[in-house]
mmCIF file of C-alpha atoms in Angstrom:
data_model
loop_
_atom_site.group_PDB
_atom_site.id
_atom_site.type_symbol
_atom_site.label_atom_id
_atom_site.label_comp_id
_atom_site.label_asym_id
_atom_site.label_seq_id
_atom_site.Cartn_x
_atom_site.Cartn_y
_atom_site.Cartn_z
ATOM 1 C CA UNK A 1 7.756 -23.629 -39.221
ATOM 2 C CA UNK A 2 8.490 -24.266 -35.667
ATOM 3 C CA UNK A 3 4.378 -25.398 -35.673
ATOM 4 C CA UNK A 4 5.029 -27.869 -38.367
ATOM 5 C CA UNK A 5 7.931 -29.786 -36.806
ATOM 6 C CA UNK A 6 6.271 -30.285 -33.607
ATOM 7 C CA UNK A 7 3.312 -31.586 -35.688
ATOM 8 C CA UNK A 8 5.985 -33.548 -37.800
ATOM 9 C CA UNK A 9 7.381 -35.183 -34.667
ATOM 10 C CA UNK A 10 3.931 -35.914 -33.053
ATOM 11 C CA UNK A 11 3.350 -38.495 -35.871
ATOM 12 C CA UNK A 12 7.029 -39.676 -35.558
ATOM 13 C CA UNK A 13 6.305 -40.315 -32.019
ATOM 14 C CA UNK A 14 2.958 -42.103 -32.712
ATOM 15 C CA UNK A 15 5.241 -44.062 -34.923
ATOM 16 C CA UNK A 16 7.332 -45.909 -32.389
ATOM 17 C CA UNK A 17 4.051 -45.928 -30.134
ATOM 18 C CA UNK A 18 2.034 -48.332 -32.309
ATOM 19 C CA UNK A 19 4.879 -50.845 -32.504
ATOM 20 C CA UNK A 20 3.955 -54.285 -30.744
ATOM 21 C CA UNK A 21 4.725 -54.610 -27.080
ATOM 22 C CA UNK A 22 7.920 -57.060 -25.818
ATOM 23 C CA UNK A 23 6.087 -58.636 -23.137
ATOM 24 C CA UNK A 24 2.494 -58.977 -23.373
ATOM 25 C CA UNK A 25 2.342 -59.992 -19.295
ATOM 26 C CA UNK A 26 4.576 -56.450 -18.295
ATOM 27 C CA UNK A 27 1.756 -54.777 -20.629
ATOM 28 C CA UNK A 28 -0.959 -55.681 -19.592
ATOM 29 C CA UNK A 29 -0.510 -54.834 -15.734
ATOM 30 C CA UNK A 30 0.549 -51.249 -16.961
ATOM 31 C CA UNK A 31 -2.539 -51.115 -19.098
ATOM 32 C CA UNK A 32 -4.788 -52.105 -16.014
ATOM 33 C CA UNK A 33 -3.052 -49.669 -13.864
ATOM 34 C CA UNK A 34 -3.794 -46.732 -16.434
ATOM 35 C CA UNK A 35 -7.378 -47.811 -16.703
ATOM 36 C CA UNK A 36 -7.364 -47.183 -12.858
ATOM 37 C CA UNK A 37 -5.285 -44.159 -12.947
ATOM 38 C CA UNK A 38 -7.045 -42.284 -16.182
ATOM 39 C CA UNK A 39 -10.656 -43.834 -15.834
ATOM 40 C CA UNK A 40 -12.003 -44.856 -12.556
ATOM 41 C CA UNK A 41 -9.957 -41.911 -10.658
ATOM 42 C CA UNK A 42 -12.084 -39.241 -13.277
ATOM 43 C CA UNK A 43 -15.153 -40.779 -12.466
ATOM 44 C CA UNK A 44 -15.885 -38.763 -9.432
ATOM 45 C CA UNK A 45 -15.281 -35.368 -11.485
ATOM 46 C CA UNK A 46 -17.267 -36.535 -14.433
ATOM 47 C CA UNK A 47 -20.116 -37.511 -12.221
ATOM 48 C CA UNK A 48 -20.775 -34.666 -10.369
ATOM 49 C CA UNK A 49 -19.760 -32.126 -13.212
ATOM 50 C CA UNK A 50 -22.319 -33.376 -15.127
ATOM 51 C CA UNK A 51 -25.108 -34.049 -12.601
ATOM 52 C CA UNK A 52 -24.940 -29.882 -11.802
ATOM 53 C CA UNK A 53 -24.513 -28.868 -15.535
ATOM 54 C CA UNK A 54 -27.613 -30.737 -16.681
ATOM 55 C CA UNK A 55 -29.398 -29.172 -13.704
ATOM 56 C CA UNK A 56 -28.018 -25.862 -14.499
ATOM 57 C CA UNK A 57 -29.279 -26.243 -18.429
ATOM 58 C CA UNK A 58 -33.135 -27.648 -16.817
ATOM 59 C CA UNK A 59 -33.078 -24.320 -15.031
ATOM 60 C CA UNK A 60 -32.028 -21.708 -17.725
ATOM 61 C CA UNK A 61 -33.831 -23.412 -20.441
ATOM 62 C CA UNK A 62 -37.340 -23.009 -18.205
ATOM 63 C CA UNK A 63 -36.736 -19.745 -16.814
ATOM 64 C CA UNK A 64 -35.869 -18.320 -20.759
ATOM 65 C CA UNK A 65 -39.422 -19.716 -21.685
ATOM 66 C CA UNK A 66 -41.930 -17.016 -21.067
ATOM 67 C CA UNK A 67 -44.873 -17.485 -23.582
ATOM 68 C CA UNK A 68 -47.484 -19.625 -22.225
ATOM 69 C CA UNK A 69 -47.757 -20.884 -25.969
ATOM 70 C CA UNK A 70 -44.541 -22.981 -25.852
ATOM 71 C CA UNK A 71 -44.976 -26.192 -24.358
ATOM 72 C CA UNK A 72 -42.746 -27.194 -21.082
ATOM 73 C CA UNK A 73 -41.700 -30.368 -22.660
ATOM 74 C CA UNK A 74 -39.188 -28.282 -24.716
ATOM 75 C CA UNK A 75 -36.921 -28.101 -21.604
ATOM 76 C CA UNK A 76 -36.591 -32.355 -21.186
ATOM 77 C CA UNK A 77 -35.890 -32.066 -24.813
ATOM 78 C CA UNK A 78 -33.442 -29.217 -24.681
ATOM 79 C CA UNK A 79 -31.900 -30.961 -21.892
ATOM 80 C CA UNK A 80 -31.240 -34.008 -23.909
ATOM 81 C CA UNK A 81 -30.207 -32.785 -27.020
ATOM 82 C CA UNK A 82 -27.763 -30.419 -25.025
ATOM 83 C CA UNK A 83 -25.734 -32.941 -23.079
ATOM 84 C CA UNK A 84 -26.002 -35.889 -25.843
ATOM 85 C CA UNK A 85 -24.736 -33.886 -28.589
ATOM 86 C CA UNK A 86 -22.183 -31.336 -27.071
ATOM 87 C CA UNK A 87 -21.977 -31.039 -22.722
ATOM 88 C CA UNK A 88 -21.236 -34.510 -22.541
ATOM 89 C CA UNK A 89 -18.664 -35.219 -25.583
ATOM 90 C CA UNK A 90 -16.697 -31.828 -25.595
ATOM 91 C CA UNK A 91 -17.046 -30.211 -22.383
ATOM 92 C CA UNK A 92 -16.350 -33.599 -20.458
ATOM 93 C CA UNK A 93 -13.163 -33.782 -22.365
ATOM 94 C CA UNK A 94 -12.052 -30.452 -22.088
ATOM 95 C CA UNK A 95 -12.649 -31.393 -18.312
ATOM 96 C CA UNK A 96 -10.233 -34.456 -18.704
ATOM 97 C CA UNK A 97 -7.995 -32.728 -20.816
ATOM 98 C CA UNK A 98 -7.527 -30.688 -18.120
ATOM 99 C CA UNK A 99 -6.929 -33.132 -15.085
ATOM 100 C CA UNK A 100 -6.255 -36.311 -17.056
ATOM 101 C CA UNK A 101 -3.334 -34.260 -19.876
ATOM 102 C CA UNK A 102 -1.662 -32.822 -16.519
ATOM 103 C CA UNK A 103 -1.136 -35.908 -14.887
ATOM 104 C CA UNK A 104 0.322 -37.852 -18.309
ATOM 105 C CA UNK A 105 2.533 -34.550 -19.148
ATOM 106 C CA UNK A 106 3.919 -34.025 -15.537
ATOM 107 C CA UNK A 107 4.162 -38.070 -15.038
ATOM 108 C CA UNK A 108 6.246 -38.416 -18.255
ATOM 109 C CA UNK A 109 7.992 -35.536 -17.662
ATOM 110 C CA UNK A 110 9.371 -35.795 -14.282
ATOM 111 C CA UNK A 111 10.503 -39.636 -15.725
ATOM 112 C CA UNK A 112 12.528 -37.701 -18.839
ATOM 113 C CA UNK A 113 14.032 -35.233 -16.307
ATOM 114 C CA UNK A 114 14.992 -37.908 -13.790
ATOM 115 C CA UNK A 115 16.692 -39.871 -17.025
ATOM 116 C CA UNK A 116 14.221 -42.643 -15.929
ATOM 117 C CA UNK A 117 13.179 -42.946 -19.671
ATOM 118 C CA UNK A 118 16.694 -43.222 -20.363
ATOM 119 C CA UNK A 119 17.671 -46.213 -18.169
ATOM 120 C CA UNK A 120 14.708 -47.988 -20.312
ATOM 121 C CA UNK A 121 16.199 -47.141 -23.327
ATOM 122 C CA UNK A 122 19.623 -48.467 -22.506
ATOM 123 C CA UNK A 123 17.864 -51.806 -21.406
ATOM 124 C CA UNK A 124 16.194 -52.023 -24.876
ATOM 125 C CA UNK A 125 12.634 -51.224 -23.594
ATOM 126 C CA UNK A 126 10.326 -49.259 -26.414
ATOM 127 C CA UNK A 127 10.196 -46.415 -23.853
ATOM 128 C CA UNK A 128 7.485 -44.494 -26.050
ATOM 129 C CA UNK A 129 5.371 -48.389 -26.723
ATOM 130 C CA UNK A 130 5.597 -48.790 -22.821
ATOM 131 C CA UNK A 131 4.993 -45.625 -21.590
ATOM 132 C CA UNK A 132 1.871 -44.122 -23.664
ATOM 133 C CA UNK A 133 0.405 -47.457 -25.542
ATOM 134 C CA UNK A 134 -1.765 -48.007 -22.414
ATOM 135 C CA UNK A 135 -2.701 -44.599 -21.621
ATOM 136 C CA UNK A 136 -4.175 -44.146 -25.377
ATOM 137 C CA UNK A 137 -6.121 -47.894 -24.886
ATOM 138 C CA UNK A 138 -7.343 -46.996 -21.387
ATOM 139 C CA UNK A 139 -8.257 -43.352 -22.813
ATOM 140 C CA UNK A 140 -10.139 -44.804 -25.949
ATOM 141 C CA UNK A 141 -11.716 -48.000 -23.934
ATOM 142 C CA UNK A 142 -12.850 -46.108 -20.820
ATOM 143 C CA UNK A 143 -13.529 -42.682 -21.819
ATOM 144 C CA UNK A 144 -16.708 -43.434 -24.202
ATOM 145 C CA UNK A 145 -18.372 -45.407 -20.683
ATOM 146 C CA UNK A 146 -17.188 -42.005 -18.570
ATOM 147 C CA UNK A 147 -19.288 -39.758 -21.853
ATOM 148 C CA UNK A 148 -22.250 -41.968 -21.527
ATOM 149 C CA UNK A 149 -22.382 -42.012 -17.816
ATOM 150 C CA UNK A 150 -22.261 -38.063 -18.005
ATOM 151 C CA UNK A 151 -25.331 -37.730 -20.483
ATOM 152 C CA UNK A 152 -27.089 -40.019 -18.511
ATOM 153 C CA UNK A 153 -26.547 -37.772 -15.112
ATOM 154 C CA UNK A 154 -26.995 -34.716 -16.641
ATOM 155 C CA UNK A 155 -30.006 -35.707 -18.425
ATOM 156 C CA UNK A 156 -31.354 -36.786 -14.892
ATOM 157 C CA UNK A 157 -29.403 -33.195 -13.164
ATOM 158 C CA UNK A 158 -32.097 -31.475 -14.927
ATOM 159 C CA UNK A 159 -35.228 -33.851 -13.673
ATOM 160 C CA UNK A 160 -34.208 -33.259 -10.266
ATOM 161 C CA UNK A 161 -33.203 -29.508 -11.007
ATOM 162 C CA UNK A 162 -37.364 -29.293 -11.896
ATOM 163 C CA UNK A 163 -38.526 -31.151 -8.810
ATOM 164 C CA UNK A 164 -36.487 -29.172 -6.676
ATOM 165 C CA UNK A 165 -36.980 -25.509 -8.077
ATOM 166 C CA UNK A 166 -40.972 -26.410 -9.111
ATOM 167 C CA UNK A 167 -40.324 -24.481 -12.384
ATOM 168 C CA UNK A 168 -41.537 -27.579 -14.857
ATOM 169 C CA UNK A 169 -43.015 -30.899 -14.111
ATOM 170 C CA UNK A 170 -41.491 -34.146 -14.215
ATOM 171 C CA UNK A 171 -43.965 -35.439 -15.941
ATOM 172 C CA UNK A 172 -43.513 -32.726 -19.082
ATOM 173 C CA UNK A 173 -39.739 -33.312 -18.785
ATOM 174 C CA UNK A 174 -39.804 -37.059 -19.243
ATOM 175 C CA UNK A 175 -41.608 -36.577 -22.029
ATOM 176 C CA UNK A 176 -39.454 -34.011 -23.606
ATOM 177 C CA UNK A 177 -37.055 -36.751 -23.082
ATOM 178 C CA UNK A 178 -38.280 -39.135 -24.923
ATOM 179 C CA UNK A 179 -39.775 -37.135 -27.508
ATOM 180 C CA UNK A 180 -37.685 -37.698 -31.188
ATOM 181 C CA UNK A 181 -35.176 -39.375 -29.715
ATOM 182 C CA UNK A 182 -32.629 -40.232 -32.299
ATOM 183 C CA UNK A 183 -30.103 -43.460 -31.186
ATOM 184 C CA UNK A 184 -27.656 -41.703 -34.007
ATOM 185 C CA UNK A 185 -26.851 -38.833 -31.578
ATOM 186 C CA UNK A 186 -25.270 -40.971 -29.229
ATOM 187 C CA UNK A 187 -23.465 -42.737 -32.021
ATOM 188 C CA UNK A 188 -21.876 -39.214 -32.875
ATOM 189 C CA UNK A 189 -21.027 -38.432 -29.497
ATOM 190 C CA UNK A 190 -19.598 -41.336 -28.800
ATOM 191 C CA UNK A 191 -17.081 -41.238 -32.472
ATOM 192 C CA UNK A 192 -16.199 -37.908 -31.099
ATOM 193 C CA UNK A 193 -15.249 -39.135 -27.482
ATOM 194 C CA UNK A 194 -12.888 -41.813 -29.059
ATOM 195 C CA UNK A 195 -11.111 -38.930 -31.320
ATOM 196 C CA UNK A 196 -11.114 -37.061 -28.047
ATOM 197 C CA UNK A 197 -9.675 -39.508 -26.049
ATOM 198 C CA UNK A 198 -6.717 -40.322 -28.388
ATOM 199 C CA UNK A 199 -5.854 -36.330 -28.460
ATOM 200 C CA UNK A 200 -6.145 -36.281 -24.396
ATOM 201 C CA UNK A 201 -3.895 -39.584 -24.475
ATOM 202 C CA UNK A 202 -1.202 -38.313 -27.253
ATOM 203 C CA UNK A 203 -0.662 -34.406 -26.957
ATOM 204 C CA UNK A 204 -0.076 -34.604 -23.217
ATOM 205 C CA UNK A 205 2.289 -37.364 -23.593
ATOM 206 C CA UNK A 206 4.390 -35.668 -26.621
ATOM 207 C CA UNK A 207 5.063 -32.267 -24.176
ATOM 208 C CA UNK A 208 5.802 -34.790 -21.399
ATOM 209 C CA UNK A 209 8.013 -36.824 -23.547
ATOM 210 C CA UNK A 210 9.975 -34.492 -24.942
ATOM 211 C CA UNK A 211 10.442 -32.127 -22.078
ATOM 212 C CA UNK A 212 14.228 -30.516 -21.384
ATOM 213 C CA UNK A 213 15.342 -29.050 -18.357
ATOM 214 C CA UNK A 214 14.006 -29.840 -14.465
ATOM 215 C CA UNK A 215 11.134 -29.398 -12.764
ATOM 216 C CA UNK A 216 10.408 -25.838 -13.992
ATOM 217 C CA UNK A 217 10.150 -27.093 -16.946
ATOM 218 C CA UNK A 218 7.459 -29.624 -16.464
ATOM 219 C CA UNK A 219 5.486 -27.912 -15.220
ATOM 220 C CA UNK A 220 5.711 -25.526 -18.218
ATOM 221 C CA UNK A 221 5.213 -28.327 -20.377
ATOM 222 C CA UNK A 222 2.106 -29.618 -18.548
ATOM 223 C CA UNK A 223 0.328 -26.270 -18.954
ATOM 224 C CA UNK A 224 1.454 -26.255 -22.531
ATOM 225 C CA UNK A 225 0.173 -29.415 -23.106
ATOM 226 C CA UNK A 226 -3.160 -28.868 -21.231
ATOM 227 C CA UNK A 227 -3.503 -25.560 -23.459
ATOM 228 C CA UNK A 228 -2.675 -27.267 -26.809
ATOM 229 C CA UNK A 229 -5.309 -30.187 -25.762
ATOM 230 C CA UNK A 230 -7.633 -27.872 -25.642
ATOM 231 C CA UNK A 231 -7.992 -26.357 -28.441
ATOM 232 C CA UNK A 232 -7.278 -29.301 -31.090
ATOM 233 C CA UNK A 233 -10.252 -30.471 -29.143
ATOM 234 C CA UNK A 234 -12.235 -27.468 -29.608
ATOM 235 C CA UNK A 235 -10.895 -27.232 -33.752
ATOM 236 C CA UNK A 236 -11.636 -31.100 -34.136
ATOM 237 C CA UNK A 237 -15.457 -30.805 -32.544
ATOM 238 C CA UNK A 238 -15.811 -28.084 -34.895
ATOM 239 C CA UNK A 239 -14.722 -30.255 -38.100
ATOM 240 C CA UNK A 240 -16.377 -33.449 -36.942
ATOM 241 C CA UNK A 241 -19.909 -31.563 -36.404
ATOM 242 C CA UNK A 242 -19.592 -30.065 -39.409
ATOM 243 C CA UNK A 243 -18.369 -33.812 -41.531
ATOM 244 C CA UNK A 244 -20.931 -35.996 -39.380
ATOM 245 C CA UNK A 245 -24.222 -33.853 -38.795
ATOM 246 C CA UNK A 246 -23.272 -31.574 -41.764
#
Protein backbone atom coordinates (compact mmCIF):
# COMPACT_ATOMS: atom_id res chain seq x y z
CA UNK A 1 0.00 0.00 0.00
CA UNK A 2 2.69 2.29 1.04
CA UNK A 3 4.08 1.45 -2.90
CA UNK A 4 0.85 2.60 -4.32
CA UNK A 5 0.59 6.03 -2.66
CA UNK A 6 3.97 7.04 -3.56
CA UNK A 7 3.02 5.97 -7.12
CA UNK A 8 -0.39 7.82 -6.50
CA UNK A 9 1.42 11.02 -5.56
CA UNK A 10 4.07 10.81 -8.38
CA UNK A 11 1.20 11.47 -10.89
CA UNK A 12 -0.30 14.12 -8.48
CA UNK A 13 2.97 15.79 -8.62
CA UNK A 14 3.29 15.52 -12.45
CA UNK A 15 -0.06 17.15 -12.17
CA UNK A 16 0.89 20.58 -10.91
CA UNK A 17 4.21 20.13 -13.07
CA UNK A 18 2.53 20.30 -16.49
CA UNK A 19 0.61 23.46 -15.60
CA UNK A 20 1.72 26.56 -17.82
CA UNK A 21 4.56 28.66 -16.55
CA UNK A 22 3.80 32.52 -15.02
CA UNK A 23 6.53 34.11 -16.75
CA UNK A 24 7.70 32.76 -19.90
CA UNK A 25 11.12 35.19 -19.66
CA UNK A 26 11.94 33.70 -15.70
CA UNK A 27 11.42 30.19 -17.60
CA UNK A 28 13.22 30.19 -20.06
CA UNK A 29 16.64 31.29 -18.37
CA UNK A 30 15.99 28.35 -15.84
CA UNK A 31 15.38 26.05 -18.74
CA UNK A 32 18.78 27.16 -20.41
CA UNK A 33 20.55 26.82 -17.20
CA UNK A 34 19.29 23.08 -16.78
CA UNK A 35 20.24 22.31 -20.33
CA UNK A 36 23.78 23.40 -19.11
CA UNK A 37 23.58 21.81 -15.81
CA UNK A 38 21.88 18.22 -16.94
CA UNK A 39 23.28 18.07 -20.63
CA UNK A 40 26.48 19.67 -21.54
CA UNK A 41 28.03 18.96 -17.86
CA UNK A 42 27.21 14.82 -18.72
CA UNK A 43 28.80 15.09 -21.85
CA UNK A 44 32.26 14.40 -20.67
CA UNK A 45 31.01 11.08 -18.80
CA UNK A 46 28.93 9.96 -21.70
CA UNK A 47 31.81 10.44 -24.04
CA UNK A 48 34.39 8.63 -22.61
CA UNK A 49 32.07 5.85 -21.05
CA UNK A 50 31.12 4.98 -24.23
CA UNK A 51 34.31 5.37 -26.29
CA UNK A 52 35.94 2.42 -23.71
CA UNK A 53 32.72 0.24 -23.65
CA UNK A 54 32.51 -0.05 -27.43
CA UNK A 55 36.24 -0.84 -27.36
CA UNK A 56 35.77 -3.24 -24.62
CA UNK A 57 32.72 -5.10 -26.73
CA UNK A 58 35.36 -4.94 -30.25
CA UNK A 59 37.71 -6.86 -28.00
CA UNK A 60 35.53 -9.63 -26.33
CA UNK A 61 33.46 -10.14 -29.33
CA UNK A 62 36.95 -11.04 -31.45
CA UNK A 63 38.71 -12.84 -28.87
CA UNK A 64 35.21 -15.24 -28.28
CA UNK A 65 35.50 -16.01 -32.12
CA UNK A 66 37.70 -19.00 -32.55
CA UNK A 67 36.56 -20.92 -35.75
CA UNK A 68 38.31 -19.75 -38.72
CA UNK A 69 34.81 -20.39 -40.46
CA UNK A 70 33.11 -17.29 -38.97
CA UNK A 71 33.84 -14.27 -40.73
CA UNK A 72 35.59 -11.16 -38.74
CA UNK A 73 33.02 -8.81 -39.97
CA UNK A 74 30.69 -10.27 -37.26
CA UNK A 75 32.56 -8.16 -34.63
CA UNK A 76 31.78 -4.43 -36.58
CA UNK A 77 28.37 -5.86 -36.67
CA UNK A 78 28.17 -7.05 -33.11
CA UNK A 79 29.59 -3.84 -32.19
CA UNK A 80 26.82 -1.94 -33.76
CA UNK A 81 23.95 -3.77 -32.96
CA UNK A 82 25.28 -3.81 -29.25
CA UNK A 83 25.58 -0.11 -28.54
CA UNK A 84 22.55 1.01 -30.98
CA UNK A 85 20.09 -1.20 -29.48
CA UNK A 86 21.00 -1.54 -25.69
CA UNK A 87 24.83 0.11 -24.39
CA UNK A 88 23.86 3.29 -25.63
CA UNK A 89 19.97 3.70 -24.62
CA UNK A 90 19.97 1.81 -21.19
CA UNK A 91 23.33 1.68 -19.87
CA UNK A 92 23.94 5.50 -20.71
CA UNK A 93 20.92 6.22 -18.66
CA UNK A 94 21.51 4.12 -15.89
CA UNK A 95 24.87 6.18 -16.04
CA UNK A 96 22.81 9.52 -15.84
CA UNK A 97 20.45 8.21 -13.56
CA UNK A 98 23.13 7.88 -11.47
CA UNK A 99 24.99 11.35 -11.63
CA UNK A 100 22.22 13.39 -13.26
CA UNK A 101 19.03 11.82 -10.41
CA UNK A 102 21.66 12.75 -7.52
CA UNK A 103 22.16 16.14 -8.41
CA UNK A 104 18.08 16.91 -9.05
CA UNK A 105 17.23 14.85 -5.66
CA UNK A 106 19.99 16.51 -3.44
CA UNK A 107 19.36 20.07 -5.33
CA UNK A 108 15.60 19.91 -4.55
CA UNK A 109 16.10 18.58 -1.44
CA UNK A 110 18.47 20.77 0.29
CA UNK A 111 15.82 23.75 -1.20
CA UNK A 112 12.71 21.77 0.79
CA UNK A 113 14.93 21.47 3.92
CA UNK A 114 16.12 25.07 3.80
CA UNK A 115 12.11 26.04 3.39
CA UNK A 116 13.42 27.67 0.13
CA UNK A 117 10.46 25.93 -1.72
CA UNK A 118 8.37 27.36 0.82
CA UNK A 119 9.19 31.09 0.48
CA UNK A 120 8.08 30.38 -3.36
CA UNK A 121 5.01 29.08 -2.37
CA UNK A 122 4.04 31.95 -0.14
CA UNK A 123 4.93 34.34 -3.13
CA UNK A 124 2.49 32.37 -5.37
CA UNK A 125 5.25 30.74 -7.53
CA UNK A 126 4.16 27.01 -8.97
CA UNK A 127 7.15 25.73 -6.95
CA UNK A 128 6.77 22.12 -8.60
CA UNK A 129 6.10 24.08 -12.57
CA UNK A 130 9.36 26.11 -11.73
CA UNK A 131 11.44 23.81 -10.23
CA UNK A 132 11.23 20.41 -12.40
CA UNK A 133 9.37 21.70 -15.82
CA UNK A 134 12.88 22.51 -17.17
CA UNK A 135 14.77 19.69 -15.90
CA UNK A 136 12.16 17.15 -17.69
CA UNK A 137 12.49 19.54 -21.19
CA UNK A 138 16.29 19.74 -20.91
CA UNK A 139 16.26 15.83 -19.99
CA UNK A 140 13.91 14.90 -23.00
CA UNK A 141 15.57 17.63 -25.56
CA UNK A 142 19.22 16.91 -24.76
CA UNK A 143 19.43 13.45 -23.67
CA UNK A 144 18.44 11.72 -27.18
CA UNK A 145 21.75 14.05 -28.81
CA UNK A 146 23.94 12.69 -25.53
CA UNK A 147 22.43 8.63 -26.75
CA UNK A 148 23.39 9.28 -30.27
CA UNK A 149 26.71 10.79 -29.57
CA UNK A 150 27.43 7.59 -27.37
CA UNK A 151 26.57 4.99 -30.23
CA UNK A 152 28.47 6.90 -32.46
CA UNK A 153 31.79 6.72 -30.03
CA UNK A 154 31.35 3.44 -29.08
CA UNK A 155 30.76 2.22 -32.45
CA UNK A 156 34.17 3.97 -33.34
CA UNK A 157 35.76 2.62 -29.42
CA UNK A 158 35.70 -0.64 -31.07
CA UNK A 159 37.51 0.46 -34.61
CA UNK A 160 40.25 1.82 -32.70
CA UNK A 161 40.08 -1.08 -30.01
CA UNK A 162 41.03 -3.39 -33.46
CA UNK A 163 43.78 -1.11 -34.72
CA UNK A 164 45.31 -0.96 -31.52
CA UNK A 165 45.15 -4.70 -30.24
CA UNK A 166 45.63 -6.10 -34.19
CA UNK A 167 42.94 -8.73 -33.36
CA UNK A 168 40.51 -7.77 -36.57
CA UNK A 169 40.97 -5.42 -39.41
CA UNK A 170 39.49 -2.20 -39.96
CA UNK A 171 38.66 -2.92 -43.05
CA UNK A 172 36.35 -6.21 -41.91
CA UNK A 173 34.95 -4.01 -39.11
CA UNK A 174 33.68 -1.21 -41.30
CA UNK A 175 32.06 -3.51 -43.12
CA UNK A 176 30.41 -5.31 -40.34
CA UNK A 177 29.25 -1.87 -39.77
CA UNK A 178 27.55 -1.23 -42.47
CA UNK A 179 26.35 -4.54 -43.17
CA UNK A 180 22.12 -4.72 -42.61
CA UNK A 181 22.01 -1.69 -41.16
CA UNK A 182 18.49 -0.98 -40.14
CA UNK A 183 17.68 3.15 -39.60
CA UNK A 184 14.62 1.62 -37.30
CA UNK A 185 17.12 0.65 -34.55
CA UNK A 186 18.05 4.02 -33.90
CA UNK A 187 14.43 5.06 -34.03
CA UNK A 188 13.87 2.54 -31.02
CA UNK A 189 16.70 3.67 -29.15
CA UNK A 190 16.05 6.90 -29.42
CA UNK A 191 11.81 6.38 -28.15
CA UNK A 192 13.46 4.64 -25.32
CA UNK A 193 15.98 7.53 -24.40
CA UNK A 194 12.99 10.04 -24.30
CA UNK A 195 10.96 7.54 -21.81
CA UNK A 196 14.30 7.39 -20.06
CA UNK A 197 14.90 10.79 -19.78
CA UNK A 198 11.44 11.74 -18.35
CA UNK A 199 11.98 8.87 -15.50
CA UNK A 200 15.70 10.38 -14.80
CA UNK A 201 13.93 13.97 -14.79
CA UNK A 202 10.69 12.94 -12.54
CA UNK A 203 11.66 10.15 -9.92
CA UNK A 204 14.68 12.10 -8.71
CA UNK A 205 12.74 15.18 -8.38
CA UNK A 206 9.62 13.46 -6.44
CA UNK A 207 12.31 12.01 -3.50
CA UNK A 208 13.87 15.51 -3.65
CA UNK A 209 10.59 17.20 -3.44
CA UNK A 210 9.12 15.58 -0.90
CA UNK A 211 12.02 15.06 1.40
CA UNK A 212 11.49 15.66 5.50
CA UNK A 213 14.06 16.20 7.87
CA UNK A 214 17.85 17.87 7.24
CA UNK A 215 20.62 17.00 5.53
CA UNK A 216 20.68 13.31 6.60
CA UNK A 217 17.87 13.00 5.05
CA UNK A 218 18.78 14.09 1.61
CA UNK A 219 21.09 12.38 1.22
CA UNK A 220 18.92 9.32 2.02
CA UNK A 221 16.55 10.47 -0.38
CA UNK A 222 19.11 10.94 -3.19
CA UNK A 223 20.27 7.32 -2.90
CA UNK A 224 16.66 6.31 -2.78
CA UNK A 225 15.92 8.08 -5.67
CA UNK A 226 19.05 6.99 -7.65
CA UNK A 227 18.01 3.26 -6.63
CA UNK A 228 14.31 3.61 -7.63
CA UNK A 229 15.61 5.27 -11.12
CA UNK A 230 17.20 2.46 -11.71
CA UNK A 231 15.24 -0.07 -11.81
CA UNK A 232 11.91 1.52 -13.42
CA UNK A 233 14.55 1.99 -16.03
CA UNK A 234 15.66 -1.46 -16.11
CA UNK A 235 11.51 -2.79 -15.82
CA UNK A 236 10.55 -0.15 -18.61
CA UNK A 237 13.58 -1.36 -21.18
CA UNK A 238 12.29 -4.67 -20.52
CA UNK A 239 8.50 -3.78 -21.54
CA UNK A 240 9.43 -1.43 -24.35
CA UNK A 241 11.79 -4.23 -26.06
CA UNK A 242 9.36 -6.55 -25.67
CA UNK A 243 6.10 -3.88 -27.19
CA UNK A 244 8.52 -2.33 -29.97
CA UNK A 245 10.87 -5.21 -31.33
CA UNK A 246 8.41 -7.87 -29.99
Amino acid sequence: MNYLKHIGKYFIMLKQVFRKPQKWSVFREVLFREIEDLGLKSMGIIMFISFFVGGVVAIQTAMNIESPFIPKYLIGFAAKRSMILEFAPTFMSIILAGKVGSYIASSIGTMRVTEQIDALEVMGINSLNYLILPKIIAALFFYPLLILLAMFLGILGGYYAGILTDLFYSEDYIYGIQLDFDPYYIKYALTKTVVFAFVIATIPAYHGYYVKGGSLEVGRASTQAVVWTSIVIILLNYFLTQMILG
